[in-house]
Short mmCIF file of C-alpha atoms and ligand atoms in Angstrom, two decimals:
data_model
loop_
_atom_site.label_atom_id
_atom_site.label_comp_id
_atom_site.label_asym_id
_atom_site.label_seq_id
_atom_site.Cartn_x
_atom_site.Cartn_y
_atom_site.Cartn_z
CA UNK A 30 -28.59 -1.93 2.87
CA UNK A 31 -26.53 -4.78 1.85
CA UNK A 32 -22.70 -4.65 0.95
CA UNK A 33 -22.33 -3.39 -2.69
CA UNK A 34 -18.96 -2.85 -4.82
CA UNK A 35 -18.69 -1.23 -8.13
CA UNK A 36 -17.76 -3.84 -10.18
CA UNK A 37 -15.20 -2.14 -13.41
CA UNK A 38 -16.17 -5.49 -15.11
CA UNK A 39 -19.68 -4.70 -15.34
CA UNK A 40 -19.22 -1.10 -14.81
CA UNK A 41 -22.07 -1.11 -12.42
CA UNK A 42 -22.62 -1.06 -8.52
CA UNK A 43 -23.05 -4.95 -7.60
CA UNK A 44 -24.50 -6.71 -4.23
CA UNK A 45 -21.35 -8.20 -3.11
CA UNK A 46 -22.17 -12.05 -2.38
CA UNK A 47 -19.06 -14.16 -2.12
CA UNK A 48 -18.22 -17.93 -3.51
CA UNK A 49 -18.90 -19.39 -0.16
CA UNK A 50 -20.84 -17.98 2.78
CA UNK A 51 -19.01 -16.16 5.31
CA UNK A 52 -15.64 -16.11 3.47
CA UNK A 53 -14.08 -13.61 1.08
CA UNK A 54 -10.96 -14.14 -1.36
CA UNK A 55 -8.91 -10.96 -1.98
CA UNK A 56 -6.58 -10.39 -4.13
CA UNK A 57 -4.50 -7.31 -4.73
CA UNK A 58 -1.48 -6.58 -7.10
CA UNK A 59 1.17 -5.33 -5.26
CA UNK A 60 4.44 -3.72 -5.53
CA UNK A 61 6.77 -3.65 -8.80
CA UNK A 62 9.87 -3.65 -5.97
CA UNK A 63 11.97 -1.21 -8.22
CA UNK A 64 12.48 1.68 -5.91
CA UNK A 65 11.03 2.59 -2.43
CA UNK A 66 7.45 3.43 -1.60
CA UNK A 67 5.94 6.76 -2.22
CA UNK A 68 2.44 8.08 -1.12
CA UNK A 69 0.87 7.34 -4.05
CA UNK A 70 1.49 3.22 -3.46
CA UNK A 71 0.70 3.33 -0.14
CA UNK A 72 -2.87 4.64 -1.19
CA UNK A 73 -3.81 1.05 -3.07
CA UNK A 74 -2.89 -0.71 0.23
CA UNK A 75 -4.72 1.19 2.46
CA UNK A 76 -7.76 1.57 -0.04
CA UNK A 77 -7.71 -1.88 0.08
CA UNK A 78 -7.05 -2.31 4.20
CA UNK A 79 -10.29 -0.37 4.65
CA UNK A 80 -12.10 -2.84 2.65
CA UNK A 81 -10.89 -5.89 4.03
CA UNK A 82 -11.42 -4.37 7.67
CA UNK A 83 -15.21 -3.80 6.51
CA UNK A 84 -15.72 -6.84 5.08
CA UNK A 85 -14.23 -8.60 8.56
CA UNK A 86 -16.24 -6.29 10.06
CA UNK A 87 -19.16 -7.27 8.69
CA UNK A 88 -18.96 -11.30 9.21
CA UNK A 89 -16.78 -12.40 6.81
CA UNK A 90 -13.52 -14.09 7.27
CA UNK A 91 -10.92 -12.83 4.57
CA UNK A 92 -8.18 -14.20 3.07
CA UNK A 93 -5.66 -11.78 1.83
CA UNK A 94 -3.29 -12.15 -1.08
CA UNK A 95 -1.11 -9.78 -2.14
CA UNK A 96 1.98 -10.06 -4.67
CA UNK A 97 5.52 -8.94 -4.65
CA UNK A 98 6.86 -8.84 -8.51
CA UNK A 99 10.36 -9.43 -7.96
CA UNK A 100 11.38 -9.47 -11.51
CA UNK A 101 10.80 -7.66 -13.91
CA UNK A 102 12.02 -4.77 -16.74
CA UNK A 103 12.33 -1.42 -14.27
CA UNK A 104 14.04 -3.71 -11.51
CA UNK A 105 16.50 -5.57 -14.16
CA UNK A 106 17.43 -1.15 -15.69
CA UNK A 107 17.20 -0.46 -11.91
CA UNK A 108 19.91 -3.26 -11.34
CA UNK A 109 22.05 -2.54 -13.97
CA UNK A 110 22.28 1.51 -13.78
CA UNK A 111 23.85 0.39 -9.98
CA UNK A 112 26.04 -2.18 -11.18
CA UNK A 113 23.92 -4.97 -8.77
CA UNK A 114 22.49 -7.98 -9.35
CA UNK A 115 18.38 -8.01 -9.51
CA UNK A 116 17.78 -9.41 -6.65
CA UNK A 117 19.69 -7.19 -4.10
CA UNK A 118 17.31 -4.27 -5.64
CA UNK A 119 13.92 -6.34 -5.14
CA UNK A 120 15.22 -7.02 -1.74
CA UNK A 121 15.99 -3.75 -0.30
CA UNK A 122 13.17 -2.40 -2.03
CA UNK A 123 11.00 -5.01 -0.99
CA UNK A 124 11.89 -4.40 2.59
CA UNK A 125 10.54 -1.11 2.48
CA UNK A 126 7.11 -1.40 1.08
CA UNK A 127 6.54 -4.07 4.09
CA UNK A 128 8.18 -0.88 6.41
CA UNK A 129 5.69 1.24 4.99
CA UNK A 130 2.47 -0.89 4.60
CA UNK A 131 3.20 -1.63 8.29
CA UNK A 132 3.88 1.88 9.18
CA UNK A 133 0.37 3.09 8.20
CA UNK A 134 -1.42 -0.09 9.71
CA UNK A 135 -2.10 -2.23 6.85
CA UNK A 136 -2.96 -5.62 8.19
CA UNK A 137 -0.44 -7.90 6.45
CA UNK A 138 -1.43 -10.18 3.78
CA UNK A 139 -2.01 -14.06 4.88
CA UNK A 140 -0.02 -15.06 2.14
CA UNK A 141 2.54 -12.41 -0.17
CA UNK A 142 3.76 -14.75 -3.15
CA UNK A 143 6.62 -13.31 -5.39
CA UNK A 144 6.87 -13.92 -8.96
CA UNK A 145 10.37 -15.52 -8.44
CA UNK A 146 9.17 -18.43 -6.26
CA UNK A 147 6.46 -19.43 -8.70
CA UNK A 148 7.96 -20.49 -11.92
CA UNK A 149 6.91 -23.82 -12.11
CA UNK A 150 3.29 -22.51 -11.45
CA UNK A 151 4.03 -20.15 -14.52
CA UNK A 152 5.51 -22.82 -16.62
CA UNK A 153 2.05 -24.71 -15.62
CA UNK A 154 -0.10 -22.04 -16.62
CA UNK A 155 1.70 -21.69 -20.40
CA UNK A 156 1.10 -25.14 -21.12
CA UNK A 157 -2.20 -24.88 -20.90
CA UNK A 158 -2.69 -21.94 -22.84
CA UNK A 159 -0.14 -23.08 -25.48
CA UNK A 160 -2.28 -26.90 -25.86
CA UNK A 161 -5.46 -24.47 -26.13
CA UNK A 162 -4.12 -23.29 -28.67
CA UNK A 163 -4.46 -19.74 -26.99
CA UNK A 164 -0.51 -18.85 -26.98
CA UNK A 165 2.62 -19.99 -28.73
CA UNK A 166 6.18 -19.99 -28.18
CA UNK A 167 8.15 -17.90 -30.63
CA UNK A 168 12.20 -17.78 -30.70
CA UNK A 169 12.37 -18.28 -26.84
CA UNK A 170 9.69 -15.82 -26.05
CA UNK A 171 5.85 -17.39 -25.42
CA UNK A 172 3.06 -15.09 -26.95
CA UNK A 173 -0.95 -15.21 -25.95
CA UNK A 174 -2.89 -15.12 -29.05
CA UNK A 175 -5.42 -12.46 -28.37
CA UNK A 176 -7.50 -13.65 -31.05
CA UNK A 177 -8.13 -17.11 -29.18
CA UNK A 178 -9.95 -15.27 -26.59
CA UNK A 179 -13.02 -13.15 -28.10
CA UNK A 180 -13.86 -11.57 -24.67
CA UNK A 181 -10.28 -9.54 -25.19
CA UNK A 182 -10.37 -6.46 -24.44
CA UNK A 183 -13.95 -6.45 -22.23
CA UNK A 184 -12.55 -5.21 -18.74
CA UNK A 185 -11.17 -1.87 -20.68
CA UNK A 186 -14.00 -1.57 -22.60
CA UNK A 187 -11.53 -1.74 -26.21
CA UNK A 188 -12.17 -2.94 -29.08
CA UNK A 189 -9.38 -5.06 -30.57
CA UNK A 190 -9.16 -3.60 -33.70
CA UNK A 191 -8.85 -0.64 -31.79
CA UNK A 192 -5.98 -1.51 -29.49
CA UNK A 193 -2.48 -0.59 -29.71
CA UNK A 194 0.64 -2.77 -29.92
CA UNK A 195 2.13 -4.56 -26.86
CA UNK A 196 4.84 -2.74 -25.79
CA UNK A 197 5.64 -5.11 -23.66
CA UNK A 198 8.97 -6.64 -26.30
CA UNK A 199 11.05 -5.47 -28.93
CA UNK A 200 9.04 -5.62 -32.36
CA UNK A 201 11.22 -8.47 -33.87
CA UNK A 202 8.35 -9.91 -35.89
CA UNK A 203 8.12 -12.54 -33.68
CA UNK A 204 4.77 -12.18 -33.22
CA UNK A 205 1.42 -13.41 -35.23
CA UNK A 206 -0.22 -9.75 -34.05
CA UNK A 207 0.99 -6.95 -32.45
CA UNK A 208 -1.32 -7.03 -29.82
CA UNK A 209 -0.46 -10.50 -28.97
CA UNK A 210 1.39 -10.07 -25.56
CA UNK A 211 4.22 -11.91 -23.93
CA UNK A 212 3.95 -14.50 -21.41
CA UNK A 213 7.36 -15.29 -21.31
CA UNK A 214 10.30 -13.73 -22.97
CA UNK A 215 13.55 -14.84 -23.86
CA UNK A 216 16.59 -14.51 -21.87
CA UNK A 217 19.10 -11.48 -22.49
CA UNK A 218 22.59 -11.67 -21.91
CA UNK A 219 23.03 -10.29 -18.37
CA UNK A 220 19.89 -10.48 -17.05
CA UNK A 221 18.42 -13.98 -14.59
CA UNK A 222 16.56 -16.32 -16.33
CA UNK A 223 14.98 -20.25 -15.86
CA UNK A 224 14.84 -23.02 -18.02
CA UNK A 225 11.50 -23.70 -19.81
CA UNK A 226 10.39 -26.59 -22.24
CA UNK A 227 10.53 -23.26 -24.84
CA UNK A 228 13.85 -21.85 -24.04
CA UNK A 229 15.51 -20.28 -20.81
CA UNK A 230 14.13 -16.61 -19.92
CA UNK A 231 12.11 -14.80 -17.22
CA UNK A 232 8.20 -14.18 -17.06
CA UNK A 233 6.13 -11.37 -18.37
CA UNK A 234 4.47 -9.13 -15.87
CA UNK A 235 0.93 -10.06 -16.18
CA UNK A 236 1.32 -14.24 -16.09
CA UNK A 237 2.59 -13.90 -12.44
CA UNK A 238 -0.85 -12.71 -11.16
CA UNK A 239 -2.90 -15.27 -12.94
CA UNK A 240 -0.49 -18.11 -11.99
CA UNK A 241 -0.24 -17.23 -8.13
CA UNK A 242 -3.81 -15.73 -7.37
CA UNK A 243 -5.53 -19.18 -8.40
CA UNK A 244 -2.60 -21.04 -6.56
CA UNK A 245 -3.82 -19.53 -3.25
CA UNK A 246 -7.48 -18.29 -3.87
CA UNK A 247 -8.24 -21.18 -5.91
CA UNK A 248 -9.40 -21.17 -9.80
CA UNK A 249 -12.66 -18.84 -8.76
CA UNK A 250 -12.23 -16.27 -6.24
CA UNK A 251 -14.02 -12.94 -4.93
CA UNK A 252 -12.19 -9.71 -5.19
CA UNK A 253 -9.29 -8.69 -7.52
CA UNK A 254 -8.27 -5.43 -6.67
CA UNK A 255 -5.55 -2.43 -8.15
CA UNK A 256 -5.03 0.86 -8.99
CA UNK A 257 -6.65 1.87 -11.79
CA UNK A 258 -3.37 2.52 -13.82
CA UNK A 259 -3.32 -1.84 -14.07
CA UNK A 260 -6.97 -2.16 -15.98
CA UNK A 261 -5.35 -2.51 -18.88
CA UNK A 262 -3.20 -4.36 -19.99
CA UNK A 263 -1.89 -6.35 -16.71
CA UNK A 264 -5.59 -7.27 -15.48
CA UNK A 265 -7.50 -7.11 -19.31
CA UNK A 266 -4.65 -9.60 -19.67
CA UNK A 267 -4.68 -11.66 -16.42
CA UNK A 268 -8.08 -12.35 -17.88
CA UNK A 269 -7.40 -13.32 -20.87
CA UNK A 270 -4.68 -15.84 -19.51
CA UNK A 271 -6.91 -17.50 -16.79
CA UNK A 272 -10.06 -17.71 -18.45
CA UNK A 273 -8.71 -19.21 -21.65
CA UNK A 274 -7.11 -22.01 -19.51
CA UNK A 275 -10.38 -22.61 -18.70
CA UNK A 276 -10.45 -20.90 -14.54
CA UNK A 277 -13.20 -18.50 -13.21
CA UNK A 278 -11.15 -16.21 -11.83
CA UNK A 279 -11.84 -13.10 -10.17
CA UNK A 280 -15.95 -12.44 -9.81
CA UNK A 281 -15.43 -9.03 -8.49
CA UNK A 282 -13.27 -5.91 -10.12
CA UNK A 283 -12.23 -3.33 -7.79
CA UNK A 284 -10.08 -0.57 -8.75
CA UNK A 285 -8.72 2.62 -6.76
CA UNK A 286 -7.71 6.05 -8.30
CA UNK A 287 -4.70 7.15 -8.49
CA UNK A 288 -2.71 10.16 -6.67
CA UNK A 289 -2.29 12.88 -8.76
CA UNK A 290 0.61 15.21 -8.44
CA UNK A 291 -1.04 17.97 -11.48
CA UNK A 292 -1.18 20.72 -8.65
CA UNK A 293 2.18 20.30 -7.71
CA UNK A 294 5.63 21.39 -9.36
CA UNK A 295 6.58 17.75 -10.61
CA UNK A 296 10.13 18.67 -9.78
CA UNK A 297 12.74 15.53 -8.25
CA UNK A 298 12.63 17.02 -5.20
CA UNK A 299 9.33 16.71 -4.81
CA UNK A 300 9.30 13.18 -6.43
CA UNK A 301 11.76 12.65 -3.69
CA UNK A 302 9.82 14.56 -0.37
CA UNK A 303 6.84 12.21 -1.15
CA UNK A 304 8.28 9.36 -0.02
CA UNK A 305 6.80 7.79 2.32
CA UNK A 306 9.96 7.73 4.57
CA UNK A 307 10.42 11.60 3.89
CA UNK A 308 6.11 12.43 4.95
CA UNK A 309 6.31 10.20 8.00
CA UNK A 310 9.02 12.96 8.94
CA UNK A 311 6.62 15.75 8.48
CA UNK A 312 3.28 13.88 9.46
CA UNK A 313 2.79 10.85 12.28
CA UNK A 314 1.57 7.60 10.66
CA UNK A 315 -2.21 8.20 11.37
CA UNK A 316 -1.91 11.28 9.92
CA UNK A 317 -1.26 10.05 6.85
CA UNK A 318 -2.90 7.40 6.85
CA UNK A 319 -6.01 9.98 7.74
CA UNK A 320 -4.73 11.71 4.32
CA UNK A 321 -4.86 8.51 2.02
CA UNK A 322 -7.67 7.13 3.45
CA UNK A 323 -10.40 10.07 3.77
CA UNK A 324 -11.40 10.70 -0.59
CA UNK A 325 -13.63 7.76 -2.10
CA UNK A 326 -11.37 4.57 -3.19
CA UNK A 327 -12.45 5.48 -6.76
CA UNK A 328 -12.04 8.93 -6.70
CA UNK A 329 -8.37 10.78 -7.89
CA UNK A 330 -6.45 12.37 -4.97
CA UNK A 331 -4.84 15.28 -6.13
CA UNK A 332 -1.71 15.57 -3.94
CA UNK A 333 -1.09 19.08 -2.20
CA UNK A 334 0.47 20.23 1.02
CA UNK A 335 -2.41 22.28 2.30
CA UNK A 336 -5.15 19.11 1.88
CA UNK A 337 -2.49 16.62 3.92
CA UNK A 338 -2.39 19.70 6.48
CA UNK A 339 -6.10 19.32 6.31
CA UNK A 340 -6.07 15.81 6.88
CA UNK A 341 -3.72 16.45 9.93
CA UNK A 342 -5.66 18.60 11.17
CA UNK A 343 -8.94 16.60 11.09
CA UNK A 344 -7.40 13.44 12.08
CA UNK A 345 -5.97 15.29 15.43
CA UNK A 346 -9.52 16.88 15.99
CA UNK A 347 -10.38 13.20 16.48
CA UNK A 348 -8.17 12.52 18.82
CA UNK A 349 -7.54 15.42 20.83
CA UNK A 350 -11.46 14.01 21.99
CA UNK A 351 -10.86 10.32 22.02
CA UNK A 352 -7.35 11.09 24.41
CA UNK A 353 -9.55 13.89 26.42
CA UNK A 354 -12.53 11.27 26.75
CA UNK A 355 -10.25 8.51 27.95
CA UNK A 356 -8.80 11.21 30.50
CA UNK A 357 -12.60 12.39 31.91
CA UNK A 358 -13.92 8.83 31.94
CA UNK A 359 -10.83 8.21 34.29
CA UNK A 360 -10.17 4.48 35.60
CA UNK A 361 -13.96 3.71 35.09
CA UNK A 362 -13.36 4.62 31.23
CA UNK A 363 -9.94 3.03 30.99
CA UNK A 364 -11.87 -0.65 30.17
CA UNK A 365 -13.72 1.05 28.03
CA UNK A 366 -11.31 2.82 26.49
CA UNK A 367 -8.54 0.29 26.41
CA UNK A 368 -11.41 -2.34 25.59
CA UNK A 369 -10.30 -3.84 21.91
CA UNK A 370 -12.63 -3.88 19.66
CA UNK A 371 -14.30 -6.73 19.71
CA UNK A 372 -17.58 -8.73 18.85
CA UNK A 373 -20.34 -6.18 20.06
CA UNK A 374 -18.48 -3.43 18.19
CA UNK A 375 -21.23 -4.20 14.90
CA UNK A 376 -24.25 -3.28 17.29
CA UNK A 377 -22.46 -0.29 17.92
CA UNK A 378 -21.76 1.06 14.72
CA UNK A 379 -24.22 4.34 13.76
CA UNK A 380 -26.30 2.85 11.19
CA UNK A 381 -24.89 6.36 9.12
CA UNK A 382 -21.64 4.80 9.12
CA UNK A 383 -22.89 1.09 8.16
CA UNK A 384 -24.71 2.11 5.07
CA UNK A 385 -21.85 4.54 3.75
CA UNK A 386 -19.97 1.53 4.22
CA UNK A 387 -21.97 -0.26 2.88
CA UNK A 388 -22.35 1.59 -0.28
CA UNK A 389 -19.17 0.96 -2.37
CA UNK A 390 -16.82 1.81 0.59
CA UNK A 391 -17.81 5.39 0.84
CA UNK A 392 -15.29 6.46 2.89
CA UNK A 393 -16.28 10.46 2.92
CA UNK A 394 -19.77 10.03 4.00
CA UNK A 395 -18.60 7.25 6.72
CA UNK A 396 -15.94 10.18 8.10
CA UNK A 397 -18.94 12.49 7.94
CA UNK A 398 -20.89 10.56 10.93
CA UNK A 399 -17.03 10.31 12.49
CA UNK A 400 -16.79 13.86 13.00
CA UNK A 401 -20.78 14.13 13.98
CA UNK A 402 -19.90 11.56 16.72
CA UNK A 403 -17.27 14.03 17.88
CA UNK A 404 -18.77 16.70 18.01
CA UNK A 405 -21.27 15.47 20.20
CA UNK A 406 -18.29 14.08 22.42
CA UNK A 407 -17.24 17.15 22.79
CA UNK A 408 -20.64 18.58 23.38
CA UNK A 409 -20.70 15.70 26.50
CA UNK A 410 -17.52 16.78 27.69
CA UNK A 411 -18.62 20.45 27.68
CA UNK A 412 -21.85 19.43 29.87
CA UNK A 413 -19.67 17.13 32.07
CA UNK A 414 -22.02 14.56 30.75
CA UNK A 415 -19.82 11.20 31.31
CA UNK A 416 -22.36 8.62 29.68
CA UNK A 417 -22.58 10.62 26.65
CA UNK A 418 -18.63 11.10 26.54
CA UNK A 419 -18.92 7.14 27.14
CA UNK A 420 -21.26 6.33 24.57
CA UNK A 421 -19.40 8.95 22.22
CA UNK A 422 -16.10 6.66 22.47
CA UNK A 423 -17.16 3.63 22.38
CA UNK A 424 -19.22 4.09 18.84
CA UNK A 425 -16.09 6.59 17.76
CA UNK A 426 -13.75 3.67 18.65
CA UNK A 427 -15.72 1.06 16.61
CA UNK A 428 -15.90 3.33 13.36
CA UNK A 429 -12.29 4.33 13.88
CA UNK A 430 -11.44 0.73 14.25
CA UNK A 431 -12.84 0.39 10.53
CA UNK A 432 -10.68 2.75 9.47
CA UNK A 433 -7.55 1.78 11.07
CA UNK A 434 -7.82 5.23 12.52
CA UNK A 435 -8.38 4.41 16.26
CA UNK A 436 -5.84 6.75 17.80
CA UNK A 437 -5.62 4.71 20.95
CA UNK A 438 -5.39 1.30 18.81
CA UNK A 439 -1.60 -0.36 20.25
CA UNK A 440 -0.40 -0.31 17.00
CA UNK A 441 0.13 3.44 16.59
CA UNK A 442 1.72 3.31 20.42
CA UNK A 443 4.08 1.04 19.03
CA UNK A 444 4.79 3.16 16.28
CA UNK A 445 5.59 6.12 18.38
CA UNK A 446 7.73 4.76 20.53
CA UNK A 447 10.37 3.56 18.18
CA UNK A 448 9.15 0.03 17.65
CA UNK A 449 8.40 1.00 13.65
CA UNK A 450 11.48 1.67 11.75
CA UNK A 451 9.68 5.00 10.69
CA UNK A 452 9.62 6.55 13.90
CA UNK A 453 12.39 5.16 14.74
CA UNK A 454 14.11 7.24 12.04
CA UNK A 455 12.26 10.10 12.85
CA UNK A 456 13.91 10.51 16.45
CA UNK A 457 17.11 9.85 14.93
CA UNK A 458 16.63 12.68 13.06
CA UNK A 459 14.85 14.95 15.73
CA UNK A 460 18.17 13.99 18.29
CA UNK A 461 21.33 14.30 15.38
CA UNK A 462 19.30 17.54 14.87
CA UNK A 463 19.31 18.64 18.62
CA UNK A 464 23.04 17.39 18.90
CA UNK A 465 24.19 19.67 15.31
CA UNK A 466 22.08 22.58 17.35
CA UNK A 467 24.70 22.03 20.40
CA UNK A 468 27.74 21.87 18.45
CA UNK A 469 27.11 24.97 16.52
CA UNK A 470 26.23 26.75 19.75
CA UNK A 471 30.06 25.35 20.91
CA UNK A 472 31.63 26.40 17.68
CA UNK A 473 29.76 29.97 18.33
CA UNK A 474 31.87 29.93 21.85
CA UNK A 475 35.10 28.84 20.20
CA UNK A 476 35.01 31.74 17.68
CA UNK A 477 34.49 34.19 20.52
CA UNK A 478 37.02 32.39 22.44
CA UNK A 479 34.71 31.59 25.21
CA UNK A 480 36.75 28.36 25.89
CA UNK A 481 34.81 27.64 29.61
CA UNK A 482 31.28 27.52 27.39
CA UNK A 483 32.95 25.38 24.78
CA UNK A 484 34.57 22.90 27.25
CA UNK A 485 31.04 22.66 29.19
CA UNK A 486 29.01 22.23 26.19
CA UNK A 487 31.09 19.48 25.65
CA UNK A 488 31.13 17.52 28.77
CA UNK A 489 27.62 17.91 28.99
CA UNK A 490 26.88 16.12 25.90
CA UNK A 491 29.17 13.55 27.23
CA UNK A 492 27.31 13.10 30.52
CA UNK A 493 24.59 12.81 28.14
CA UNK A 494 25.60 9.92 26.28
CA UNK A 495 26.93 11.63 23.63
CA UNK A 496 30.60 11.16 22.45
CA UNK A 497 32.16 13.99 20.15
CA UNK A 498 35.45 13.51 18.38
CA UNK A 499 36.94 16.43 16.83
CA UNK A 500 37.81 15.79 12.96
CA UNK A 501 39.37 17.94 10.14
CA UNK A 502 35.96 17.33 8.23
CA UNK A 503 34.65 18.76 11.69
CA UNK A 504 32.86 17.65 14.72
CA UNK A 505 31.56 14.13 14.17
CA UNK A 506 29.65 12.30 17.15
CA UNK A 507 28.26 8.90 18.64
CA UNK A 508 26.57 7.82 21.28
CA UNK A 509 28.37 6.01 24.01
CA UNK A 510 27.80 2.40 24.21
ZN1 ZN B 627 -1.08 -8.18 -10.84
#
């Protein structure tokens, strides 16, 4: 079987066959940096990591674009509500999708273009579609004329006469429909804007995409990719923008479903515990990652504690085998498995796991010949069998590697032993817990006036490194430098 996506613009399953042999163009909307990363972002990126890994996988060589938008309506309210100035929000919050995407193992992009650096690529784009006469400025603000561009409306499947309003700007009549949608809007007092040849404001949403994705990919690329939630309007109207100024654009639709939170109490707290910095304190990386990346690409992921316990649990079934393997196969399995992954790694992919692959990224039937291949692992273990435990980890390895699931790939190392911010955190926690443990067990001494116990708690944290100072708010603590 050949490499097929489902293609939303057609609606059907495609054979994938790129611009130019051997090389893919990928681009994937990114973050709106408004607020930190929950699970539910992180499942677009690694969605999308899987695919990239197959297509390398596979031959091609990939280049990877994803965007940051840095400006725009929930990040200005975001700004404002804390008294800050835009920027300092998209920063900080920028900062922690890269945390994150890293965390799971999301290879990073080759190139991650914000909206803010690419003005003059925006102001490029609008004059284009303002002398074809398919948008127009309108007191400060720039409007596409949906009518100009009869395919409106296609990648949704809408009608026009069917469609809605914009709500993408106050209805001040500026507009020649109301389903004309804004490029550009005018600036509001407060809020960052740059000087165009139609007055001084700050883009719309959707003109970023169109405006960076040909800068880097070039006016025809291969793969524009999202969460489902952005087929309309951002990418009904990325088309609209790049194809009436006359580019190719994407040739290749690819959209992920969402996570759903229906079977869940959609309480804050909950909002709050599926961050992804609050789950990497309940779950290791992989494990999550395991949990996002398990249910088809397409398919809705209903979010509940028992199926990420599932996913735990699966994902350490995996590697209890791969780390008990790489135990039994002893120095003589060490090169095998410590080998990286490297060029052979395609012969030794089960053809199972190819076609699944193969067919739209089908992730659940791929997993399926996973867990076959460890079961007969552990089968070889059981029978002492050492070149079937062999030949069990070195095919397990290769899918794994696919999936950015290879337990013994360096980068999860890394991860648990501090060198990721997440895990870093996550000891913090585990030792300010440990040390709150000891001081309550002193304050338990004190009260029964056990001063000896006390005393010796104390110097033993000392002699541990850790300092405690004695404050009317109570005990606060540091370690010694
Ligand atoms: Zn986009």
């Amino acid at each position: 079987m050949t490499l097929q996506f489902h293609d939303t613009a057609t609606r059907t399953v495609r054979e994938f066959a790129p611009l130019q042999p051997g090389r893919v163009s990928v681009y994937l909307c990114g973050a709106t940096v408004q607020a930190p990363p929950h699970i539910g972002h992180l499942r677009s990126a690694v969605c999308f990591d899987v695919m990239i890994r197959w297509l390398e996988a596979s031959g091609y060589r990939v280049t990877f674009c994803r965007n940051v938008t840095d400006v725009e309506d929930k990040i200005l309210r975001t700004a404002a509500s804390e008294g800050v100035p835009p920027w300092i929000v998209a920063e900080r919050n920028e900062r922690a999708f890269t945390w994150a995407y890293d965390a799971v193992g999301c290879r990073p992009p080759d190139i991650e273009p914000r909206a803010t650096g690419h003005i003059p690529e925006m102001i490029v784009l609008m004059r284009r579609l303002i002398e074809g006469q398919h948008a127009y400025p309108a007191g400060g603000d720039v409007y596409f004329d949906v009518h100009s561009f009869p395919a409106y409306g296609a990648l949704s499947g809408q009608r026009l006469d069917q469609m809605r309003p914009a709500e993408d700007s106050d209805d001040t009549g500026l507009k020649r429909d109301p389903r004309d949608f804004a490029l550009w809007k005018a600036a509001k007092p407060g809020e960052p804007y740059w000087e165009t040849p139609w007055g001084s404001g700050r883009p719309g949403w959707h003109l970023e995409c169109s405006a960076m994705s040909t800068k880097y990919l070039g006016p025809t690329f291969d793969i524009h990719c999202g969460g489902m939630d952005l087929i309309f309007p951002h990418h009904e109207n990325e088309i609209a923008q790049s194809k009436a100024a006359g580019d190719g654009f994407a040739r290749y639709w690819l959209h992920n479903g969402l996570l759903g939170l229906a079977g869940e109490k959609m309480s804050k707290s909950l909002g709050n515990s599926l961050l992804v910095t609050d789950v990497l304190r309940r779950v290791r990386p992989a494990e999550l990652r395991y949990y996002l990346v398990q249910a088809h690409y397409r398919s809705m992921l209903e979010f509940s504690e028992e199926a990420l316990e599932e996913a735990v649990a699966a994902y350490q079934r995996i590697e209890r085998f791969v780390l008990r393997a790489a135990e039994v196969l002893g120095t003589l399995g060490l090169d095998t498995a410590h080998a990286s992954p490297g060029e052979d790694d395609a012969e030794e992919l089960p053809t199972s796991f190819r076609s699944a692959m193969d067919d739209d990224l089908a992730v659940p039937a791929a997993l399926a010949a996973v867990h076959a291949c460890v079961r007969d692992g552990n089968q070889a273990l059981a029978a002492s069998d050492k070149t079937g435990v062999r030949v069990s980890l070195i095919r397990l390895r290769a899918m794994l590697d696919v999936l950015g699931l290879d337990p013994l790939a360096p980068h999860w190392s890394d991860v648990s032993a501090g060198a990721s911010a997440g895990s870093g955190e996550r000891l913090r926690q585990v030792v300010g817990s440990l040390v709150k443990l000891t001081l309550d067990q002193r304050d338990a001494a004190r009260a029964r006036r056990d001063y000896a116990t006390a005393d010796a708690i104390r110097d033993g944290l000392e002699e541990i490194g850790v300092v405690v100072e004695d404050t009317p708010q109570g005990p606060r603590w540091e370690l010694k430098r």
